[in-house]
Coordinates of C-alpha atoms in Angstrom, one line a residue:
M1 CA -0.1 0.4 -0.1
G2 CA 2.9 2.5 1.3
Q3 CA 4.4 2.0 -2.6
I4 CA 1.5 2.7 -4.3
R5 CA 0.3 5.6 -2.2
K6 CA 4.4 7.1 -3.0
Q7 CA 2.3 6.8 -6.9
V8 CA -0.3 8.3 -7.1
I9 CA 1.3 11.7 -4.2
Q10 CA 3.8 11.5 -7.1
S11 CA 1.9 11.3 -9.9
S12 CA -0.2 14.0 -8.8
F13 CA 2.3 15.9 -8.1
L14 CA 3.3 16.0 -11.8
S15 CA 0.0 16.2 -13.6
Y16 CA -0.6 19.8 -11.2
I17 CA 3.1 21.3 -12.3
G18 CA 2.1 19.8 -15.8
F19 CA -0.8 21.4 -16.2
G20 CA 0.9 24.8 -14.9
V21 CA 3.1 24.4 -17.5
G22 CA 0.0 23.9 -19.6
A23 CA -1.1 27.3 -18.2
I24 CA 2.6 29.0 -19.2
N25 CA 1.8 27.6 -22.6
T26 CA -1.8 28.7 -22.8
Y27 CA -0.8 32.1 -22.5
F28 CA 2.9 32.3 -24.9
F29 CA 0.1 30.6 -27.8
T30 CA -2.2 33.5 -27.7
R31 CA -0.6 37.0 -26.7
Q32 CA -0.6 39.3 -28.5
G33 CA 2.6 39.0 -31.2
I34 CA 3.8 35.8 -30.8
F35 CA 1.3 32.9 -33.1
T36 CA -2.5 33.4 -34.4
P37 CA -5.9 32.6 -33.0
E38 CA -5.9 31.0 -36.2
Q39 CA -2.1 28.7 -35.5
Y40 CA -2.8 27.9 -32.2
G41 CA -6.8 26.8 -33.3
L42 CA -5.1 24.1 -35.5
T43 CA -2.9 22.3 -32.6
Q44 CA -6.4 22.3 -30.9
V45 CA -8.3 20.2 -33.5
I46 CA -4.9 18.6 -34.1
I47 CA -5.2 17.3 -30.4
S48 CA -9.4 16.8 -30.7
L49 CA -8.7 14.9 -33.6
S50 CA -6.4 12.6 -31.1
Q51 CA -9.0 12.5 -28.9
I52 CA -11.4 10.8 -32.0
L53 CA -8.7 8.8 -34.0
A54 CA -6.1 7.1 -30.7
P55 CA -9.2 5.6 -28.8
L56 CA -11.6 4.4 -32.3
A57 CA -8.0 3.0 -33.6
G58 CA -7.8 1.2 -30.2
L59 CA -10.7 -1.0 -30.5
G60 CA -10.6 -0.8 -27.0
M61 CA -7.5 -2.2 -25.6
T62 CA -6.7 0.1 -22.9
A63 CA -10.2 -1.5 -21.5
F64 CA -8.6 -4.8 -21.9
I65 CA -5.4 -4.5 -20.1
N66 CA -7.8 -2.2 -16.8
R67 CA -9.7 -4.3 -16.4
F68 CA -8.2 -8.0 -17.2
F69 CA -3.9 -7.2 -16.2
P70 CA -4.8 -9.3 -13.0
Y71 CA -5.5 -12.8 -14.9
Y72 CA -3.4 -12.3 -16.8
F73 CA -0.2 -11.6 -14.6
G74 CA -1.8 -13.6 -12.3
H75 CA -1.3 -17.2 -14.0
L76 CA 0.8 -16.4 -16.0
E77 CA 5.0 -16.4 -16.7
H78 CA 6.0 -12.7 -17.2
P79 CA 7.2 -14.5 -21.3
K80 CA 4.3 -16.2 -21.7
N81 CA 1.9 -12.8 -21.4
D82 CA 0.5 -12.6 -24.8
M83 CA -1.2 -9.1 -22.8
L84 CA 0.7 -7.0 -24.8
T85 CA 1.1 -9.1 -27.7
I86 CA -2.9 -8.6 -27.7
A87 CA -2.9 -5.3 -27.1
I88 CA -0.7 -4.8 -30.3
I89 CA -2.5 -7.1 -32.6
F90 CA -5.9 -5.9 -31.8
S91 CA -4.8 -1.8 -31.5
G92 CA -2.4 -2.4 -35.1
I93 CA -5.9 -4.1 -36.8
G94 CA -7.4 -0.5 -35.7
A95 CA -5.3 1.7 -36.6
I96 CA -4.9 0.4 -39.9
L97 CA -8.6 1.0 -40.5
V98 CA -9.0 3.8 -38.8
F99 CA -6.4 5.5 -40.7
G100 CA -6.5 4.0 -43.6
G101 CA -9.8 5.9 -43.6
C102 CA -8.0 8.2 -43.4
I103 CA -5.8 8.5 -46.5
L104 CA -8.5 6.2 -48.2
F105 CA -11.3 9.5 -47.5
E106 CA -8.6 12.1 -47.6
P107 CA -10.7 14.6 -50.3
W108 CA -13.5 14.6 -48.7
M109 CA -11.6 15.6 -44.9
I110 CA -10.8 18.4 -47.8
G111 CA -13.6 19.2 -49.2
N112 CA -15.3 20.0 -45.6
F113 CA -12.2 22.2 -44.1
K114 CA -10.2 23.4 -47.0
A115 CA -12.3 26.2 -47.8
K116 CA -12.4 27.5 -43.8
S117 CA -9.4 26.0 -42.4
P118 CA -7.0 25.7 -45.1
L119 CA -3.5 25.4 -42.4
L120 CA -5.3 22.3 -40.8
V121 CA -5.3 21.1 -44.8
E122 CA -1.8 21.5 -44.7
F123 CA -1.6 19.5 -41.9
Y124 CA -3.4 17.3 -42.6
Y125 CA -1.1 13.8 -42.7
W126 CA 1.3 15.1 -39.8
A127 CA -2.2 15.7 -37.8
L128 CA -2.4 11.9 -38.7
V129 CA 0.5 11.2 -37.5
F130 CA -0.1 12.8 -34.0
A131 CA -3.2 10.5 -33.8
F132 CA -1.0 7.7 -34.5
F133 CA 1.2 8.1 -32.0
Y134 CA -0.5 9.0 -29.4
L135 CA -2.6 5.8 -29.9
C136 CA 0.6 4.0 -28.9
F137 CA 1.3 5.7 -25.8
T138 CA -2.2 5.3 -24.2
I139 CA -2.0 1.0 -25.0
L140 CA 2.3 1.3 -23.5
E141 CA 0.8 3.7 -20.7
S142 CA -2.0 0.8 -19.5
Y143 CA 0.3 -1.7 -20.1
M144 CA 3.1 -0.1 -17.2
G145 CA -0.1 0.8 -15.3
A146 CA -0.7 -3.2 -14.9
L147 CA 2.7 -3.2 -13.8
K148 CA 2.4 -0.9 -11.0
K149 CA 3.9 2.2 -13.0
T150 CA 2.4 5.1 -13.6
V151 CA 5.2 7.9 -12.7
L152 CA 7.1 7.4 -16.1
P153 CA 4.7 7.4 -17.9
N154 CA 1.7 10.1 -16.0
F155 CA 5.2 12.0 -16.1
M156 CA 5.6 12.3 -20.0
K157 CA 1.7 12.2 -20.6
E158 CA 1.0 15.6 -17.9
T159 CA 4.2 17.3 -17.9
A160 CA 7.0 16.5 -20.7
Y161 CA 5.0 16.2 -23.2
R162 CA 3.9 20.5 -22.3
L163 CA 7.6 20.9 -21.7
C164 CA 8.5 19.9 -25.0
V165 CA 5.8 22.0 -26.3
F166 CA 6.7 24.6 -24.3
A167 CA 10.7 24.7 -25.9
L168 CA 9.1 24.3 -29.2
I169 CA 7.8 28.0 -28.5
I170 CA 10.6 29.4 -26.8
L171 CA 12.7 28.3 -30.1
Y172 CA 9.5 29.4 -32.1
L173 CA 9.7 32.5 -30.9
F174 CA 13.6 33.9 -31.3
Q175 CA 12.4 32.7 -34.2
V176 CA 15.2 29.3 -35.0
I177 CA 12.7 27.9 -36.6
S178 CA 10.0 28.4 -38.5
F179 CA 5.7 27.7 -38.0
G180 CA 5.7 24.4 -40.5
A181 CA 9.3 23.3 -38.6
F182 CA 6.8 24.1 -35.2
V183 CA 3.6 22.1 -36.4
I184 CA 5.9 19.0 -37.7
L185 CA 8.5 18.9 -34.9
F186 CA 4.4 19.2 -32.7
C187 CA 3.0 15.9 -34.0
C188 CA 6.1 14.3 -33.2
I189 CA 6.4 14.2 -29.7
Y190 CA 4.1 11.5 -29.2
L191 CA 7.4 10.0 -31.4
L192 CA 9.4 10.5 -28.4
I193 CA 7.6 9.5 -25.7
V194 CA 6.8 6.7 -27.2
T195 CA 10.3 5.4 -27.8
I196 CA 11.4 7.1 -24.2
I197 CA 8.7 4.4 -22.5
V198 CA 9.7 1.2 -25.5
S199 CA 13.0 2.1 -24.3
Y200 CA 12.4 1.9 -20.4
L201 CA 10.6 -1.2 -21.1
F202 CA 12.7 -2.7 -22.9
F203 CA 16.3 -2.3 -20.8
T204 CA 14.7 -2.7 -17.2
K205 CA 13.4 -6.6 -19.1
Q206 CA 9.2 -5.7 -19.0
L207 CA 8.5 -5.6 -22.8
Y208 CA 6.4 -9.5 -22.3
I209 CA 5.0 -10.1 -25.9
A210 CA 4.1 -13.8 -26.4
T211 CA 4.8 -15.4 -29.9
S212 CA 1.6 -17.7 -28.6
F213 CA -1.7 -17.1 -27.1
S214 CA -2.3 -18.7 -23.7
P215 CA -4.6 -20.3 -22.4
V216 CA -6.5 -17.4 -19.4
S217 CA -6.5 -15.5 -23.2
R218 CA -8.6 -18.9 -24.9
R219 CA -10.6 -18.5 -21.3
L220 CA -12.1 -15.5 -20.7
R221 CA -12.3 -14.5 -24.0
K222 CA -15.7 -14.5 -24.3
S223 CA -15.6 -12.3 -21.1
V224 CA -13.0 -9.8 -23.0
R225 CA -15.0 -9.4 -25.8
T226 CA -18.1 -8.6 -24.0
Y227 CA -16.8 -6.0 -21.7
V228 CA -14.3 -4.0 -23.7
G229 CA -17.2 -4.4 -26.4
Y230 CA -19.1 -2.0 -24.3
V231 CA -16.7 0.1 -22.4
F232 CA -14.8 0.4 -26.1
T233 CA -18.8 2.0 -27.8
S234 CA -19.1 4.7 -24.3
T235 CA -15.5 5.8 -24.7
V236 CA -15.7 6.1 -28.8
I237 CA -18.8 7.6 -28.1
I238 CA -18.5 10.4 -25.6
N239 CA -14.8 11.5 -27.4
M240 CA -16.8 12.4 -30.4
A241 CA -19.1 13.8 -28.3
R242 CA -16.7 15.9 -25.9
Q243 CA -14.3 17.1 -28.9
V244 CA -16.9 17.4 -32.0
D245 CA -17.9 21.1 -30.9
T246 CA -13.6 22.3 -32.3
L247 CA -14.0 20.3 -34.9
A248 CA -17.5 21.6 -36.3
L249 CA -16.1 25.0 -36.0
A250 CA -12.7 24.2 -38.0
G251 CA -15.1 23.2 -40.4
K252 CA -18.1 25.6 -40.9
Q253 CA -15.9 28.6 -39.2
N254 CA -11.8 29.4 -39.4
L255 CA -9.3 28.3 -37.5
A256 CA -9.3 31.3 -36.1
T257 CA -12.3 31.1 -34.1
T258 CA -11.6 27.8 -33.2
G259 CA -9.3 29.1 -31.6
I260 CA -10.7 32.1 -29.8
Y261 CA -13.6 28.7 -28.4
S262 CA -10.1 26.7 -27.3
L263 CA -8.6 29.2 -25.5
N264 CA -12.2 30.4 -22.9
Q265 CA -12.8 26.2 -23.3
F266 CA -9.7 26.1 -21.6
A267 CA -10.6 28.5 -19.2
A268 CA -14.2 26.6 -18.2
A269 CA -11.7 23.2 -17.8
I270 CA -9.9 25.8 -15.6
L271 CA -12.6 24.5 -12.7
Q272 CA -12.4 20.5 -13.6
V273 CA -8.8 20.4 -11.8
P274 CA -9.7 19.5 -8.1
F275 CA -11.9 16.4 -9.5
R276 CA -8.9 14.8 -10.9
G277 CA -7.6 13.9 -7.7
L278 CA -10.8 13.1 -6.5
Q279 CA -11.4 10.4 -9.0
A280 CA -8.2 9.0 -8.2
I281 CA -9.9 8.9 -4.2
A282 CA -13.2 8.5 -4.9
G283 CA -13.5 6.1 -7.1
P284 CA -11.4 3.3 -5.4
L285 CA -13.7 4.1 -2.6
I286 CA -17.1 4.1 -3.9
A287 CA -16.2 0.7 -5.0
E288 CA -15.1 -1.3 -2.3
H289 CA -18.3 0.6 -1.3
W290 CA -21.0 -1.2 -3.1
K291 CA -18.5 -4.3 -2.9
S292 CA -19.6 -4.3 1.2
K293 CA -23.0 -3.0 0.2
N294 CA -22.9 0.2 2.1
L295 CA -24.8 2.5 0.4
K296 CA -24.2 4.9 3.8
E297 CA -20.7 5.4 3.0
I298 CA -21.7 6.9 -0.9
K299 CA -23.9 9.4 0.3
R300 CA -22.0 10.8 2.4
I301 CA -19.2 10.6 -0.1
Y302 CA -21.5 11.8 -3.2
E303 CA -23.4 14.9 -0.9
R304 CA -19.4 15.5 0.2
S305 CA -17.5 15.9 -3.3
S306 CA -21.4 17.6 -4.6
I307 CA -20.7 20.7 -1.7
N308 CA -17.0 20.3 -2.3
L309 CA -16.3 20.2 -5.6
L310 CA -19.4 23.0 -5.9
L311 CA -17.9 25.5 -3.3
I312 CA -13.9 24.9 -5.6
G313 CA -15.4 26.2 -8.5
S314 CA -17.1 28.6 -8.1
F315 CA -14.1 30.6 -6.4
L316 CA -13.2 29.5 -9.0
F317 CA -15.2 30.9 -11.8
I318 CA -16.3 34.2 -10.0
N319 CA -12.9 35.0 -9.2
I320 CA -12.0 34.1 -13.3
W321 CA -16.0 36.5 -14.1
L322 CA -15.0 39.3 -12.3
N323 CA -11.7 40.0 -13.7
Y324 CA -12.0 38.7 -17.6
D325 CA -11.8 41.6 -18.9
D326 CA -8.7 43.7 -17.2
G327 CA -6.8 40.0 -17.5
L328 CA -6.3 40.0 -20.2
K329 CA -5.2 43.7 -21.2
F330 CA -3.0 42.4 -17.4
L331 CA -2.0 40.1 -19.7
H332 CA -1.8 41.1 -23.5
I333 CA -2.8 38.9 -24.2
D334 CA -4.9 39.3 -27.8
G335 CA -7.9 41.3 -28.5
R336 CA -9.2 39.1 -30.8
F337 CA -9.7 36.5 -27.2
A338 CA -12.3 38.3 -25.9
D339 CA -14.9 37.8 -28.1
G340 CA -14.6 34.5 -26.5
K341 CA -16.2 35.5 -23.0
T342 CA -20.0 34.8 -23.7
V343 CA -18.1 31.3 -24.1
F344 CA -16.3 30.9 -21.4
L345 CA -19.8 32.4 -19.1
L346 CA -21.2 29.3 -20.9
L347 CA -19.6 26.3 -21.1
G348 CA -17.6 27.5 -16.7
L349 CA -21.5 27.4 -15.6
C350 CA -21.5 24.1 -17.5
N351 CA -18.8 22.4 -15.4
L352 CA -20.1 24.7 -12.4
Y353 CA -23.2 21.9 -12.6
E354 CA -20.9 19.0 -13.6
L355 CA -19.2 19.8 -10.5
G356 CA -21.6 20.2 -8.5
T357 CA -23.7 16.4 -9.1
G358 CA -20.2 15.2 -7.8
T359 CA -19.0 11.8 -8.0
N360 CA -22.4 10.9 -10.8
A361 CA -19.6 9.5 -13.2
I362 CA -17.6 7.3 -10.9
L363 CA -20.7 6.1 -8.9
I364 CA -22.4 4.7 -12.0
I365 CA -19.4 3.1 -13.5
T366 CA -18.2 1.7 -10.0
S367 CA -21.9 0.6 -10.0
P368 CA -24.0 -3.2 -10.8
A369 CA -25.4 -0.4 -14.0
W370 CA -22.2 0.3 -15.0
R371 CA -23.6 -0.3 -18.8
F372 CA -26.1 2.3 -18.6
E373 CA -22.8 5.1 -19.4
L374 CA -22.6 3.8 -23.0
Y375 CA -25.9 5.0 -22.9
A376 CA -26.3 8.2 -21.4
G377 CA -23.1 8.3 -23.8
V378 CA -26.0 7.9 -26.9
V379 CA -28.0 10.2 -26.1
L380 CA -25.6 12.7 -25.5
L381 CA -23.5 11.6 -28.8
A382 CA -27.3 12.2 -30.7
L383 CA -27.7 16.0 -29.0
S384 CA -23.9 16.7 -30.4
I385 CA -23.1 16.1 -33.5
P386 CA -26.2 17.9 -35.7
L387 CA -26.5 20.4 -33.0
N388 CA -22.9 22.0 -32.5
I389 CA -22.9 21.3 -36.8
Y390 CA -25.9 23.3 -37.2
M391 CA -24.6 25.6 -34.6
A392 CA -21.2 25.8 -35.9
A393 CA -22.5 27.0 -39.2
H394 CA -25.7 29.3 -38.3
V395 CA -25.0 30.9 -35.6
G396 CA -21.5 30.9 -34.3
M397 CA -18.8 29.6 -31.2
D398 CA -21.7 31.1 -28.6
G399 CA -23.5 29.3 -30.9
V400 CA -21.3 26.0 -30.3
A401 CA -20.9 26.3 -26.8
L402 CA -24.8 27.0 -26.3
A403 CA -24.7 23.1 -28.2
T404 CA -21.6 22.0 -25.8
A405 CA -23.4 23.0 -22.8
G406 CA -27.1 22.1 -23.3
T407 CA -25.8 18.3 -24.1
L408 CA -23.4 18.4 -21.0
F409 CA -26.5 19.3 -19.3
V410 CA -29.1 16.5 -20.5
Y411 CA -26.3 14.0 -19.7
N412 CA -25.2 14.9 -16.6
S413 CA -28.5 15.1 -15.4
C414 CA -29.4 11.2 -16.8
R415 CA -27.3 10.6 -14.9
L416 CA -29.0 12.7 -12.0
V417 CA -32.9 10.9 -12.8
F418 CA -31.4 7.4 -13.4
I419 CA -28.9 7.9 -10.0
R420 CA -32.0 9.6 -7.9
Y421 CA -34.6 6.6 -9.4
R422 CA -31.7 3.3 -9.2
F423 CA -30.6 3.7 -6.2
N424 CA -32.7 6.4 -4.4
L425 CA -29.6 9.0 -3.9
T426 CA -29.0 13.1 -5.1
P427 CA -25.8 14.8 -4.4
F428 CA -28.3 18.2 -3.8
T429 CA -29.0 18.9 0.2
I430 CA -30.1 22.5 1.4
K431 CA -26.1 23.2 1.8
T432 CA -26.1 23.3 -1.6
L433 CA -29.2 26.2 -1.7
Y434 CA -27.2 28.3 0.8
A435 CA -23.8 27.5 -1.2
L436 CA -25.7 29.4 -4.2
L437 CA -27.1 31.6 -3.1
L438 CA -23.6 32.8 -0.9
V439 CA -22.3 32.4 -4.5
A440 CA -24.8 35.3 -5.9
G441 CA -24.6 37.7 -3.3
S442 CA -20.8 37.8 -3.0
Y443 CA -20.8 38.6 -6.5
L444 CA -23.6 41.0 -6.6
L445 CA -22.2 42.5 -4.1
T446 CA -17.9 43.4 -5.3
W447 CA -19.7 43.7 -8.9
F448 CA -21.9 46.8 -7.3
L449 CA -19.0 48.1 -5.1
L450 CA -15.5 47.7 -7.7
Q451 CA -17.2 47.1 -11.2
N452 CA -15.1 51.2 -12.0
I453 CA -12.1 50.0 -10.7
H454 CA -10.0 48.3 -13.5
G455 CA -6.1 47.6 -13.9
L456 CA -3.8 45.2 -11.8
V457 CA -5.9 47.3 -8.6
G458 CA -9.0 46.7 -9.8
I459 CA -8.1 43.0 -10.4
L460 CA -6.6 42.5 -6.9
A461 CA -8.9 44.6 -4.9
R462 CA -12.1 43.0 -6.6
S463 CA -10.3 38.8 -5.9
A464 CA -9.2 40.1 -2.1
M465 CA -13.0 41.3 -1.4
F466 CA -15.4 38.0 -2.7
S467 CA -12.5 35.2 -1.2
A468 CA -13.5 37.1 1.7
L469 CA -17.3 37.2 0.9
F470 CA -16.5 33.8 -0.1
F471 CA -14.4 32.2 3.0
A472 CA -16.2 34.1 6.1
G473 CA -20.0 32.2 4.2
V474 CA -18.1 28.8 3.9
F475 CA -16.6 29.4 7.1
Y476 CA -19.7 30.8 9.1
F477 CA -22.5 28.6 7.7
Q478 CA -21.0 25.7 7.9
L479 CA -21.2 24.7 4.4
T480 CA -18.7 22.0 4.0
P481 CA -17.2 19.9 7.2
D482 CA -13.5 20.2 5.7
L483 CA -13.1 23.5 5.9
P484 CA -12.9 22.9 9.6
Q485 CA -11.3 20.2 9.9
F486 CA -8.7 21.8 7.4
I487 CA -8.3 24.8 9.4
A488 CA -7.4 22.7 12.8
V489 CA -5.4 20.4 10.3
V490 CA -2.9 23.5 9.6
R491 CA -3.3 25.0 13.5
K492 CA -2.5 21.7 14.8
R493 CA 1.1 21.8 12.6
L494 CA 1.7 25.3 13.3
S495 CA 1.1 25.2 17.1
R496 CA 3.9 22.1 16.6
K497 CA 6.4 23.6 14.7
N498 CA 6.1 26.7 17.4
N499 CA 6.4 24.8 20.5
L500 CA 9.6 23.2 18.3
H501 CA 10.5 26.7 18.2
T502 CA 10.5 27.2 22.2
Q503 CA 12.5 23.7 22.9
L504 CA 15.4 24.4 20.5
C505 CA 15.7 28.3 21.3
P506 CA 17.2 27.7 24.7
K507 CA 19.4 25.0 22.8
S508 CA 20.3 27.1 20.4
A509 CA 21.2 30.0 23.2
H510 CA 22.8 28.3 25.0
L511 CA 25.8 26.3 22.5
L512 CA 25.4 30.1 20.8
S513 CA 26.8 32.0 24.2
K514 CA 29.4 28.6 24.7
T515 CA 31.0 29.0 21.1
T516 CA 30.9 32.9 21.9
Q517 CA 32.6 31.6 25.3
L518 CA 35.5 30.1 22.8
R519 CA 36.2 32.7 20.3
V520 CA 36.9 35.2 23.7
G521 CA 39.2 32.7 25.2

């Protein structure tokens, strides 16, 4: 357990470092005078394409490794373990079908993007290179997770990838490379990452590739087919639904609009950062409580996660919203990105609603009714594709943001209703209402009193006032038991340090006195 806990802590730390580097990269991408919104939009479309093509080509092999690795590693000697062999064979078949299809239907793809996004057409094949090596990475990431070696792939994904992007930005900033070279090298980053991971596995003698199928594979064939079929379909559907907004804008508008949309989408995604840590902690706990049928404890986690995530998300959202215009000016962000303010508002509110629903997804996936995620995903996709394409063509990025927020609202509402109907659980309590009233009141008072103060002074004043009102209200109305506990822990540690300092001070003074006497003597 100590080793697992150590890796979880290390991986979480690397994730937050990576997010910080990603924020710096986004700043350089959008700062006036470096990249254009169209160029930034191209990088985001390439990433969106990989998020669709890689899971599609993977044929559910990441789910296969994650779910069935105990059966292979527990019953087979390493040289006879054919899990990675199976993953390579089937993902290879998927890659041939998917990427071969992309090449075969290239005229159709170019026809949809040539008029509005010619830059994407220019680098179309390099986008496929990015997606292919991202697919290779996802297989290796799952395999190393099965080996309980999570730190290296997590570092590569969360930190090393973004550091490579940062290095390319610096090279482009100082005109060492052209933008064309920047895009080509950007699309080869995962090639470097895959090479490093394969080399690590090879030199540590953990690259187990069997030459024949094992009895375990034959025995589990039916179970693997059923499980992987459900998870693969669900994953592909959800990824397509979540990426269709970016691709619809690139096809129906242009890459500049896509870039403006992507920046505000990134700003709204900041609200989701706390949920990453919660997933790692709450997932195993809820799964264990399902196993023991402890609905009381599941209900406690469900409610507490809801109020905590809602409070954290609201704090981040209001601070960004209050300082949106002044923040862009202070950071010298290209003024065109401010056109996406409504995008941030809609997607931010959507993310707040998702945070308020707490551990919805984890609760369903770990429950006996895990198949519901597939059905909910079908509803999400059926709504997302036509709505986003229509809004992109006739309304623009504000319409796409409205379509995305609306479909995700329906998606999460379906989860809420299902959990309430099936398990008689709901994340909301009377404290949810108090929290919303507190946030609204603190925002309105801050905005009314300080709306005419601009620049850095205005940013600091609004942030300070809202934060003071917010935390005072949370503490006074006891909206979450975790805040008093956190304060108590901090006080305890500070008290311990003060006591230690008090104990050490007389000794230090005594030693100093003796040293002085020796020097005088």
